[in-house]
PDB file of C-alpha atoms and ligand atoms in Angstrom:
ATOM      1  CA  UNK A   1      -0.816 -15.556  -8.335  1.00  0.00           C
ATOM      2  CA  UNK A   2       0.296 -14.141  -5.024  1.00  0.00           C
ATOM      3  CA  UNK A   3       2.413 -10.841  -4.976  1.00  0.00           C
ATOM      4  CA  UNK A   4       3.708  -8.119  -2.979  1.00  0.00           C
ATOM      5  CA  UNK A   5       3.395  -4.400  -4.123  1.00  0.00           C
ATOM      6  CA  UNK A   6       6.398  -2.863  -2.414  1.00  0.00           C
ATOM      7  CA  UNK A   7       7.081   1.078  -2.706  1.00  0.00           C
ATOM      8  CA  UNK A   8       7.249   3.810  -0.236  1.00  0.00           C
ATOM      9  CA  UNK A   9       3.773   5.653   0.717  1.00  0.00           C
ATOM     10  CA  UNK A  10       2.432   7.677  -2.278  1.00  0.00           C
ATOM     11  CA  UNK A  11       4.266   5.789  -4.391  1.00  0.00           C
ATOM     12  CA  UNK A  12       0.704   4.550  -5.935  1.00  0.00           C
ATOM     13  CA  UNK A  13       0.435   0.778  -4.805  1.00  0.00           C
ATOM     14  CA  UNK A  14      -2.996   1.199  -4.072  1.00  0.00           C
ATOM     15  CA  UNK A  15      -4.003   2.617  -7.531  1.00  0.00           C
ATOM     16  CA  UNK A  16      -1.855  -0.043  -9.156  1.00  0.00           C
ATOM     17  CA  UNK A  17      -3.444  -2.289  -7.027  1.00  0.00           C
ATOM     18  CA  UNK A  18      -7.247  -1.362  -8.159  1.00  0.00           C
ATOM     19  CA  UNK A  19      -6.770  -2.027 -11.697  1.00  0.00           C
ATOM     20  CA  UNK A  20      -5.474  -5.218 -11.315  1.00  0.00           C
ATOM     21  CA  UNK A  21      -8.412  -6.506  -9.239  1.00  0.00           C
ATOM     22  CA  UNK A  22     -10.006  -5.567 -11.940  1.00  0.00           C
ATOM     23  CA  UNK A  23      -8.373  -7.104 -15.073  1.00  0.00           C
ATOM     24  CA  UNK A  24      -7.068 -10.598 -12.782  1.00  0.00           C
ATOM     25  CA  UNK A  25      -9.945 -10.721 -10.371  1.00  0.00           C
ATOM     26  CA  UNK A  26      -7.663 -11.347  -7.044  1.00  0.00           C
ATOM     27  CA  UNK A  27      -8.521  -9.275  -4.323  1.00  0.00           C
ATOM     28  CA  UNK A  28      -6.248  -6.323  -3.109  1.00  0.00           C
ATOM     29  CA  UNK A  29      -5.411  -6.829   0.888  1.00  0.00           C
ATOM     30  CA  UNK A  30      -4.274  -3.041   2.109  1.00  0.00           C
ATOM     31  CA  UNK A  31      -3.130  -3.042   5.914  1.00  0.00           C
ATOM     32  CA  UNK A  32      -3.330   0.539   5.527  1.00  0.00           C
ATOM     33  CA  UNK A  33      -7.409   0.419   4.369  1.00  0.00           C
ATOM     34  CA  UNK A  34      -7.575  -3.127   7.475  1.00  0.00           C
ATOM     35  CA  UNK A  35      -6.556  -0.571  10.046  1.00  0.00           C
ATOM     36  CA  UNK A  36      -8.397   2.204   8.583  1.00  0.00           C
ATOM     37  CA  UNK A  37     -11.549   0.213   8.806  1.00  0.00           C
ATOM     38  CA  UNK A  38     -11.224  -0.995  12.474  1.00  0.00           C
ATOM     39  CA  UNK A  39     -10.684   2.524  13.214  1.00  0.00           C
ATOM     40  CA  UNK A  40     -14.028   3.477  11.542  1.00  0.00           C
ATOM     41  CA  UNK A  41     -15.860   0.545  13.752  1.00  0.00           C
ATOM     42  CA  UNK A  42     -13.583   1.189  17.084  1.00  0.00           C
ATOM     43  CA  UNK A  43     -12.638  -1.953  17.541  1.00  0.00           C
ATOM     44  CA  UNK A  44      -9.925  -2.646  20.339  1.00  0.00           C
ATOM     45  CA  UNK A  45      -7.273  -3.064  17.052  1.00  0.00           C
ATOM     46  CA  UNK A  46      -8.225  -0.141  15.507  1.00  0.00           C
ATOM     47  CA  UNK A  47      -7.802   1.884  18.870  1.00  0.00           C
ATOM     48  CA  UNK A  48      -4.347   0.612  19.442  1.00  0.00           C
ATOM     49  CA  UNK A  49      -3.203   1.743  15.839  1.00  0.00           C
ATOM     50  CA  UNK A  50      -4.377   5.139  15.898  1.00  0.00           C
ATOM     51  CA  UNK A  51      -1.821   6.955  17.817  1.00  0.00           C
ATOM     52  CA  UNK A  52       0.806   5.195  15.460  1.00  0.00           C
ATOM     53  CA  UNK A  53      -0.601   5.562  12.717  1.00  0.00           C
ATOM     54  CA  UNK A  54      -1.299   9.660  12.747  1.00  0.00           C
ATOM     55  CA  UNK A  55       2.565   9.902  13.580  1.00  0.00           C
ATOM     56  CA  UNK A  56       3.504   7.970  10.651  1.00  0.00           C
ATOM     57  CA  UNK A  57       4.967   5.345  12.555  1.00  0.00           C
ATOM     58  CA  UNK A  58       4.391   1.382  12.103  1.00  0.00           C
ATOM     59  CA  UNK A  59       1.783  -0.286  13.966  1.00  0.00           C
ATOM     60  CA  UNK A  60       3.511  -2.993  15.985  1.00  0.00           C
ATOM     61  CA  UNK A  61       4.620  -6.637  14.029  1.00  0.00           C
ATOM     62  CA  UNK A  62       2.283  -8.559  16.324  1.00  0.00           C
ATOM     63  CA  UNK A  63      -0.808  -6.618  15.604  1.00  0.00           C
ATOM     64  CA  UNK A  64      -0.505  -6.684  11.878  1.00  0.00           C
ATOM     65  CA  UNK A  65       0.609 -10.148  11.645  1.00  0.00           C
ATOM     66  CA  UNK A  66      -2.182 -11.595  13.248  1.00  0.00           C
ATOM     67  CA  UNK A  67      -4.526  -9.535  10.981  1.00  0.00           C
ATOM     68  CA  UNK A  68      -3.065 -10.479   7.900  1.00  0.00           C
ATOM     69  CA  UNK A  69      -2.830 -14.277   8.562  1.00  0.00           C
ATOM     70  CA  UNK A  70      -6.841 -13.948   9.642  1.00  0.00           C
ATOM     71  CA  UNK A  71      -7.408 -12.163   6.099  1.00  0.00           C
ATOM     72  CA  UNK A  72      -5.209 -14.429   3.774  1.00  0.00           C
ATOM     73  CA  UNK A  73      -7.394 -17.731   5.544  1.00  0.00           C
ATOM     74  CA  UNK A  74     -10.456 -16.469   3.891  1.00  0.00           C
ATOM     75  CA  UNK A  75     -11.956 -17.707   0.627  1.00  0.00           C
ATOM     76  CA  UNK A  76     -11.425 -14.886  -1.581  1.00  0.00           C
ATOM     77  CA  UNK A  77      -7.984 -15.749  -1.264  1.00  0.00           C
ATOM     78  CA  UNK A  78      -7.407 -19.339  -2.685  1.00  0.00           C
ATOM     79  CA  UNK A  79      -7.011 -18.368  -6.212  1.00  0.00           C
ATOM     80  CA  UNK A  80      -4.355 -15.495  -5.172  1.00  0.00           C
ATOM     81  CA  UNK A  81      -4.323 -11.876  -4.041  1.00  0.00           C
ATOM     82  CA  UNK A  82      -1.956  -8.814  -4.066  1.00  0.00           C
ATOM     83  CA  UNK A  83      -0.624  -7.387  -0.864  1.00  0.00           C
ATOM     84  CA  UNK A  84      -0.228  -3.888  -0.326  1.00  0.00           C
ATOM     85  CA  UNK A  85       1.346  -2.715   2.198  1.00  0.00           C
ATOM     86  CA  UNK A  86       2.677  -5.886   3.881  1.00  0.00           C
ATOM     87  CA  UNK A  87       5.372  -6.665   4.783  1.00  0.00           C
ATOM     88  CA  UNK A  88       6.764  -3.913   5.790  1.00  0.00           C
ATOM     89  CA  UNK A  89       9.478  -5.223   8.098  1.00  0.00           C
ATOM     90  CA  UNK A  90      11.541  -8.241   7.959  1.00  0.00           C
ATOM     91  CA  UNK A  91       9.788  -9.592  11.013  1.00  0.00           C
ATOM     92  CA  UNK A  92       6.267  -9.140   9.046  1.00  0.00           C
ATOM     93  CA  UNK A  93       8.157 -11.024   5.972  1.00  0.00           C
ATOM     94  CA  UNK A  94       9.344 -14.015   7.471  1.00  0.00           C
ATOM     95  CA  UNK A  95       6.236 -14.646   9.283  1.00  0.00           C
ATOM     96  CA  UNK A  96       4.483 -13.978   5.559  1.00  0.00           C
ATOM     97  CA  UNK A  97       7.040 -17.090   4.576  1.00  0.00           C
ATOM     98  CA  UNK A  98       5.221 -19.190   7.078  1.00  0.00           C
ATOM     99  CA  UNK A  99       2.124 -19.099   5.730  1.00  0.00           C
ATOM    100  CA  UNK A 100       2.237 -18.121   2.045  1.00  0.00           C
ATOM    101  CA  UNK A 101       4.196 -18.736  -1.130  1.00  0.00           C
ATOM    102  CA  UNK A 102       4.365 -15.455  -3.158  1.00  0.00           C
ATOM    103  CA  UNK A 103       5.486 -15.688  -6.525  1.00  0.00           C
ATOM    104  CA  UNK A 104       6.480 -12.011  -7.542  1.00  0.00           C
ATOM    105  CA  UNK A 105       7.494  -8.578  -5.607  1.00  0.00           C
ATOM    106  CA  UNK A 106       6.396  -5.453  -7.670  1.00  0.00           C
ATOM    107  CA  UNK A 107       8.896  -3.108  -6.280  1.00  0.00           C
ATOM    108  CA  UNK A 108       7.873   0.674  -7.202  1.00  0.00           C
ATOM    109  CA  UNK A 109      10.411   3.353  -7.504  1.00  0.00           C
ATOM    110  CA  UNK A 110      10.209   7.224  -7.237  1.00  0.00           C
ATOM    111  CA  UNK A 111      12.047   9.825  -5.745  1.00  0.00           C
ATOM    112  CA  UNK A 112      10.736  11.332  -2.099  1.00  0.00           C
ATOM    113  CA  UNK A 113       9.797  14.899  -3.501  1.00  0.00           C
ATOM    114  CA  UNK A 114       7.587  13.687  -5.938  1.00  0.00           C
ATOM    115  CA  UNK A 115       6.635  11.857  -3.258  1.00  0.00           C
ATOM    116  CA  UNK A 116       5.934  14.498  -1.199  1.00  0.00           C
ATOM    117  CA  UNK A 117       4.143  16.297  -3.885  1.00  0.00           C
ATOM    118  CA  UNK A 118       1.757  13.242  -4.617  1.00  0.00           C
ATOM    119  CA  UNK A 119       0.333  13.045  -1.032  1.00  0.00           C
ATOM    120  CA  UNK A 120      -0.210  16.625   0.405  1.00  0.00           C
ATOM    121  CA  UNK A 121      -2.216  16.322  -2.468  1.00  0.00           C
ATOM    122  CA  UNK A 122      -3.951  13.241  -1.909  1.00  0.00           C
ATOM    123  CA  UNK A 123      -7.620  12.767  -1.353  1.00  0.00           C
ATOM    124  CA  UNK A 124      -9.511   9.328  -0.634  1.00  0.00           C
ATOM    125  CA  UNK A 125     -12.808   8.138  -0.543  1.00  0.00           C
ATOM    126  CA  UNK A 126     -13.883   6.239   3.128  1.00  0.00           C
ATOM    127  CA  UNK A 127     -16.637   4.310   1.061  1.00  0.00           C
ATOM    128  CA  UNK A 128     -14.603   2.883  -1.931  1.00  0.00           C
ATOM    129  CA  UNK A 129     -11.003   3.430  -0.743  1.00  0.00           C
ATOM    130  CA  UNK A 130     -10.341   5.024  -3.955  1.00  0.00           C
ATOM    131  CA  UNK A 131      -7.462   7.627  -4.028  1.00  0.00           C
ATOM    132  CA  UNK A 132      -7.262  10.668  -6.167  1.00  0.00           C
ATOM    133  CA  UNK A 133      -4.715  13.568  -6.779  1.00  0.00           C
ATOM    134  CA  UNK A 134      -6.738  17.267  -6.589  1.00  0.00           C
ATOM    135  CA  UNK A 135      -5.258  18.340  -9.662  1.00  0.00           C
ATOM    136  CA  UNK A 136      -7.128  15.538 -11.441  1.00  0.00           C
ATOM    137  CA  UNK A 137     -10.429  16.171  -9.334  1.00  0.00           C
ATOM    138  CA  UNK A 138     -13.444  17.943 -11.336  1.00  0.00           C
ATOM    139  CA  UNK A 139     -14.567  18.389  -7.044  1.00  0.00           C
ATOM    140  CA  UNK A 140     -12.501  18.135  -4.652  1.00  0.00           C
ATOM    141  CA  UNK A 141     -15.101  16.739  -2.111  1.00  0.00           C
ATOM    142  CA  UNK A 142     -16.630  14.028  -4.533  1.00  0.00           C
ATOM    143  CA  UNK A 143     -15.753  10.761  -4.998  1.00  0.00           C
ATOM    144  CA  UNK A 144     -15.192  10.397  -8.928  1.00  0.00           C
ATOM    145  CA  UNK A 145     -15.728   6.601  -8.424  1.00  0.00           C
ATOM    146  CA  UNK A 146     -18.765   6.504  -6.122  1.00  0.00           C
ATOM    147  CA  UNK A 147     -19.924   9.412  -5.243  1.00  0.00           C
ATOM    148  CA  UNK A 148     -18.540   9.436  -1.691  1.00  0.00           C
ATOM    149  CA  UNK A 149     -17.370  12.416   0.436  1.00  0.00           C
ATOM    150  CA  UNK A 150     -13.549  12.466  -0.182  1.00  0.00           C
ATOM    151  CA  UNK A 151     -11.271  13.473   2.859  1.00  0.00           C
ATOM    152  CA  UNK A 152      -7.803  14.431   3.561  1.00  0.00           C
ATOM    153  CA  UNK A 153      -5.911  11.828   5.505  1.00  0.00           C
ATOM    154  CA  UNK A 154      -4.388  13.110   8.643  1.00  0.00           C
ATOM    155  CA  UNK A 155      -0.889  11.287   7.901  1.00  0.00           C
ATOM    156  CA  UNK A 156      -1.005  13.276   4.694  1.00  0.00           C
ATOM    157  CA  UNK A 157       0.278  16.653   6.184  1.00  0.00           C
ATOM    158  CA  UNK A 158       3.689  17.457   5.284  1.00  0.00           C
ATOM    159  CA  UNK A 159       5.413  16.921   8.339  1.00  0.00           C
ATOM    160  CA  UNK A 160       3.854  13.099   8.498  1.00  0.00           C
ATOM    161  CA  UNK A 161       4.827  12.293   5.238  1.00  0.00           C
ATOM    162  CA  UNK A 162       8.554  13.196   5.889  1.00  0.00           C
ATOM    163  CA  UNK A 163       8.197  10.966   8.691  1.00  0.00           C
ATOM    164  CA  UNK A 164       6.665   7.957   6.785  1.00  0.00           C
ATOM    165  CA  UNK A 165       9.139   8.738   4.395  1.00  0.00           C
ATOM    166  CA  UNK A 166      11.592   7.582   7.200  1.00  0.00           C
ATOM    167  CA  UNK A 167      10.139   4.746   8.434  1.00  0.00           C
ATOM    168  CA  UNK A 168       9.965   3.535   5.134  1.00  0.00           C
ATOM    169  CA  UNK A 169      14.197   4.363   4.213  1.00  0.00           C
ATOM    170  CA  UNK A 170      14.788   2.674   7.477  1.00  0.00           C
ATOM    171  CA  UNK A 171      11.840  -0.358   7.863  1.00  0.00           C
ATOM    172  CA  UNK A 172      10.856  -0.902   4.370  1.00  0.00           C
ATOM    173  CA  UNK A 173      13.425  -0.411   2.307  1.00  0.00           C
ATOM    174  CA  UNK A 174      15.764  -3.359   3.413  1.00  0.00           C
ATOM    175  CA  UNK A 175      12.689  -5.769   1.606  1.00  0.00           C
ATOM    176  CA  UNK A 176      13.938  -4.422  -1.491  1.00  0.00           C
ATOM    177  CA  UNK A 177      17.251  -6.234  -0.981  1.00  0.00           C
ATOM    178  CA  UNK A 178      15.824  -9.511   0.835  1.00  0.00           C
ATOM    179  CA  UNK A 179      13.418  -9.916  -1.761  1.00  0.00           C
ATOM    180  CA  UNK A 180      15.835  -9.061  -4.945  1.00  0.00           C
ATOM    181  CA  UNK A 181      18.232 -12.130  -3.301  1.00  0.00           C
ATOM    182  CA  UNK A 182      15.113 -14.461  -3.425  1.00  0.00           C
ATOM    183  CA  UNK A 183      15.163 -13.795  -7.350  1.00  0.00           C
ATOM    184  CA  UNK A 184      11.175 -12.655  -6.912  1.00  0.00           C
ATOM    185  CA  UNK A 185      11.651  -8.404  -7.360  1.00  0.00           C
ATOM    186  CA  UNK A 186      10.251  -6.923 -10.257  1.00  0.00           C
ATOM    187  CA  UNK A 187      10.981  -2.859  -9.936  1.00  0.00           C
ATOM    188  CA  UNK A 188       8.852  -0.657 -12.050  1.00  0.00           C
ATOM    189  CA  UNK A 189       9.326   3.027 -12.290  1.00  0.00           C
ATOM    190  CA  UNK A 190       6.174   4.712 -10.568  1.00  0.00           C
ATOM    191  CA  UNK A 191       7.054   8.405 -11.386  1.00  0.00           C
ATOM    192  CA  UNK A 192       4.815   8.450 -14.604  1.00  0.00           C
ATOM    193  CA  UNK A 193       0.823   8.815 -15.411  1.00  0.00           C
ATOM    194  CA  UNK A 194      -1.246   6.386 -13.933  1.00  0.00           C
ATOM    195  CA  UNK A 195      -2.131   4.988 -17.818  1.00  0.00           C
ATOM    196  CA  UNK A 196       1.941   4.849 -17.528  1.00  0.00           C
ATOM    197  CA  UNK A 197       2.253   2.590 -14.237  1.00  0.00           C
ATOM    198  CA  UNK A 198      -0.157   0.158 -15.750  1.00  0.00           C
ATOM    199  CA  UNK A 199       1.533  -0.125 -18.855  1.00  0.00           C
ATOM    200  CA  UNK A 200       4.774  -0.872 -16.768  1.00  0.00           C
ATOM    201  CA  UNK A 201       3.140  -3.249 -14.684  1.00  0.00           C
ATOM    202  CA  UNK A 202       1.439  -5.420 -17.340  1.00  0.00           C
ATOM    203  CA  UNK A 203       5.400  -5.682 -19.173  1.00  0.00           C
ATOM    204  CA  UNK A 204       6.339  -7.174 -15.359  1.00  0.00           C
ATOM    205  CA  UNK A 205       3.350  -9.567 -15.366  1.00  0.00           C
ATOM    206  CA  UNK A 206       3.764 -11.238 -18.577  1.00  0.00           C
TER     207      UNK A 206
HETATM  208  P1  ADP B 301       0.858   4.570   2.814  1.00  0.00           P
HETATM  209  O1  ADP B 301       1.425   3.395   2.076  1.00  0.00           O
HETATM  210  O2  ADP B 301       0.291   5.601   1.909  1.00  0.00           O
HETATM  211  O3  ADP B 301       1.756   5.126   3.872  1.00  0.00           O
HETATM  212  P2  ADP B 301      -1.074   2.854   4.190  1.00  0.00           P
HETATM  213  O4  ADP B 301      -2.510   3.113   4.041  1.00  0.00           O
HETATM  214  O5  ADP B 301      -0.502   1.646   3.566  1.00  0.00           O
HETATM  215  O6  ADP B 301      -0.388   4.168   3.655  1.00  0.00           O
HETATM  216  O7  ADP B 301      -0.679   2.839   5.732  1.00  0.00           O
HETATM  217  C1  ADP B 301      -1.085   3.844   6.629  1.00  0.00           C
HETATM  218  C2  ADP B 301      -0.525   3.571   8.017  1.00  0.00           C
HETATM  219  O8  ADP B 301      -1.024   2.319   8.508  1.00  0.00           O
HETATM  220  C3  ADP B 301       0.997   3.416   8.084  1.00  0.00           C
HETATM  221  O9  ADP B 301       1.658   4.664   8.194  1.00  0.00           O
HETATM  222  C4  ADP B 301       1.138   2.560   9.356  1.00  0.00           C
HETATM  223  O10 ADP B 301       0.966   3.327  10.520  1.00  0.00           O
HETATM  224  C5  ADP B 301      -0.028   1.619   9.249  1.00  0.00           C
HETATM  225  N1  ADP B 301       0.314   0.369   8.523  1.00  0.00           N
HETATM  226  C6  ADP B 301      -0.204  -0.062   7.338  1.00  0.00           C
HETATM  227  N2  ADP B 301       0.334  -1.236   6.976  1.00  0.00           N
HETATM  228  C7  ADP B 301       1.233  -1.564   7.952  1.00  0.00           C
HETATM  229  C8  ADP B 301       2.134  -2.648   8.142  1.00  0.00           C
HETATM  230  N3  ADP B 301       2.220  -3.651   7.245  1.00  0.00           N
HETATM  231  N4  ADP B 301       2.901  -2.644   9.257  1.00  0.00           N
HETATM  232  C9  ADP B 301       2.823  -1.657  10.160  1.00  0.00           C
HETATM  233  N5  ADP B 301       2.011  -0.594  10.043  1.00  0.00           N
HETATM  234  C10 ADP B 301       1.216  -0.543   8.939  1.00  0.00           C
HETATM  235 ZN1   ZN B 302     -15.607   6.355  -3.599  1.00  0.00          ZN
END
């Protein structure tokens, strides 16, 4: 099965995301963690997506497209995967068309101050790319899943996130509509516990 986890940033694709690799064995592809790691190794790609992404803004159609079609050739992928945070834009859709039939769009819904709330507390883990809220941390440095030093992301400062925010109303949000005509959106509210969102999410799948 091939989907699409669509929701604005905090909106807890990427935890959603974890527990179904888990449970349906298809991997999770996250632009967000792609860029994050060619930051990490310095690579020419992650080099020209830094200054976007620390504003919040969207790393150009070209670069991400071209990163995503490299990724969805591999292996892992035959038996189907979940996307999270792609597309983003229309452009990045209709070249996702080209090259891939996707069978469902998990839209998640919640409203921009809880939002806000979610990521100014957010902390992740650069080894696992697990995400955690502080008031659910026992330490707010450790990794609960591995151990790993957990960090603050720089786009997680207030000011950023209103700014993602944004992007998202005006670059994201029209996938909502394209995808609903296409008969493939599934929206799930997001704005409950995390046992919640799963519970919502295996109702969608079945
Ligand atoms: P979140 O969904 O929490 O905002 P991500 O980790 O998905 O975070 O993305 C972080 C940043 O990476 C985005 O703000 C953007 O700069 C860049 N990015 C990730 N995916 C895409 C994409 N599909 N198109 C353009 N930019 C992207
Ligand atoms: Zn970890």
């Amino acid at each position: 099965m091939n989907l699409i986890f669509l929701g604005p940033p905090g909106s807890g694709k990427g935890t959603l995301a974890m527990y179904l690799v888990e449970k349906a064995g298809i991997p999770q592809i996250s632009t967000g963690d792609m860029l994050r790691a060619h930051r990490a190794k310095g690579t020419a790609l992650g080099l020209e997506a830094q200054s976007y992404m620390d504003k919040g803004e969207l790393v150009p159609d070209s670069v991400i497209i071209g990163m995503v079609e490299e990724r969805l050739a591999q292996d892992d992928c035959k038996n189907g995967y979940i996307l999270d945070g792609f597309p983003r834009t229309l452009a990045q859709a209709h070249a996702l068309e080209k090259i891939a039939e996707i069978d469902m769009v998990v839209s998640l819904v919640l409203d921009n101050e809880v939002i806000v709330r979610r990521l100014s507390g957010r902390r992740v883990c650069p080894d696992c790319n697990g995400t955690f809220h502080i008031s659910l941390l026992e330490d707010e440095k450790k990794c609960p899943a591995c151990g790993g030093q957990l960090i603050q992301r720089v786009d997680d400062s207030e000011a950023t996130i209103r700014n993602r925010l944004k992007v998202y109303e005006d670059q994201t949000a029209p996938l909502i509509v394209y995808y609903r005509e296409k008969g493939l959106l599934r929206e799930i509210d997001s704005s409950g516990s995390v046992e919640d969102n799963r519970r919502e999410l295996d109702k969608v799948l079945k």
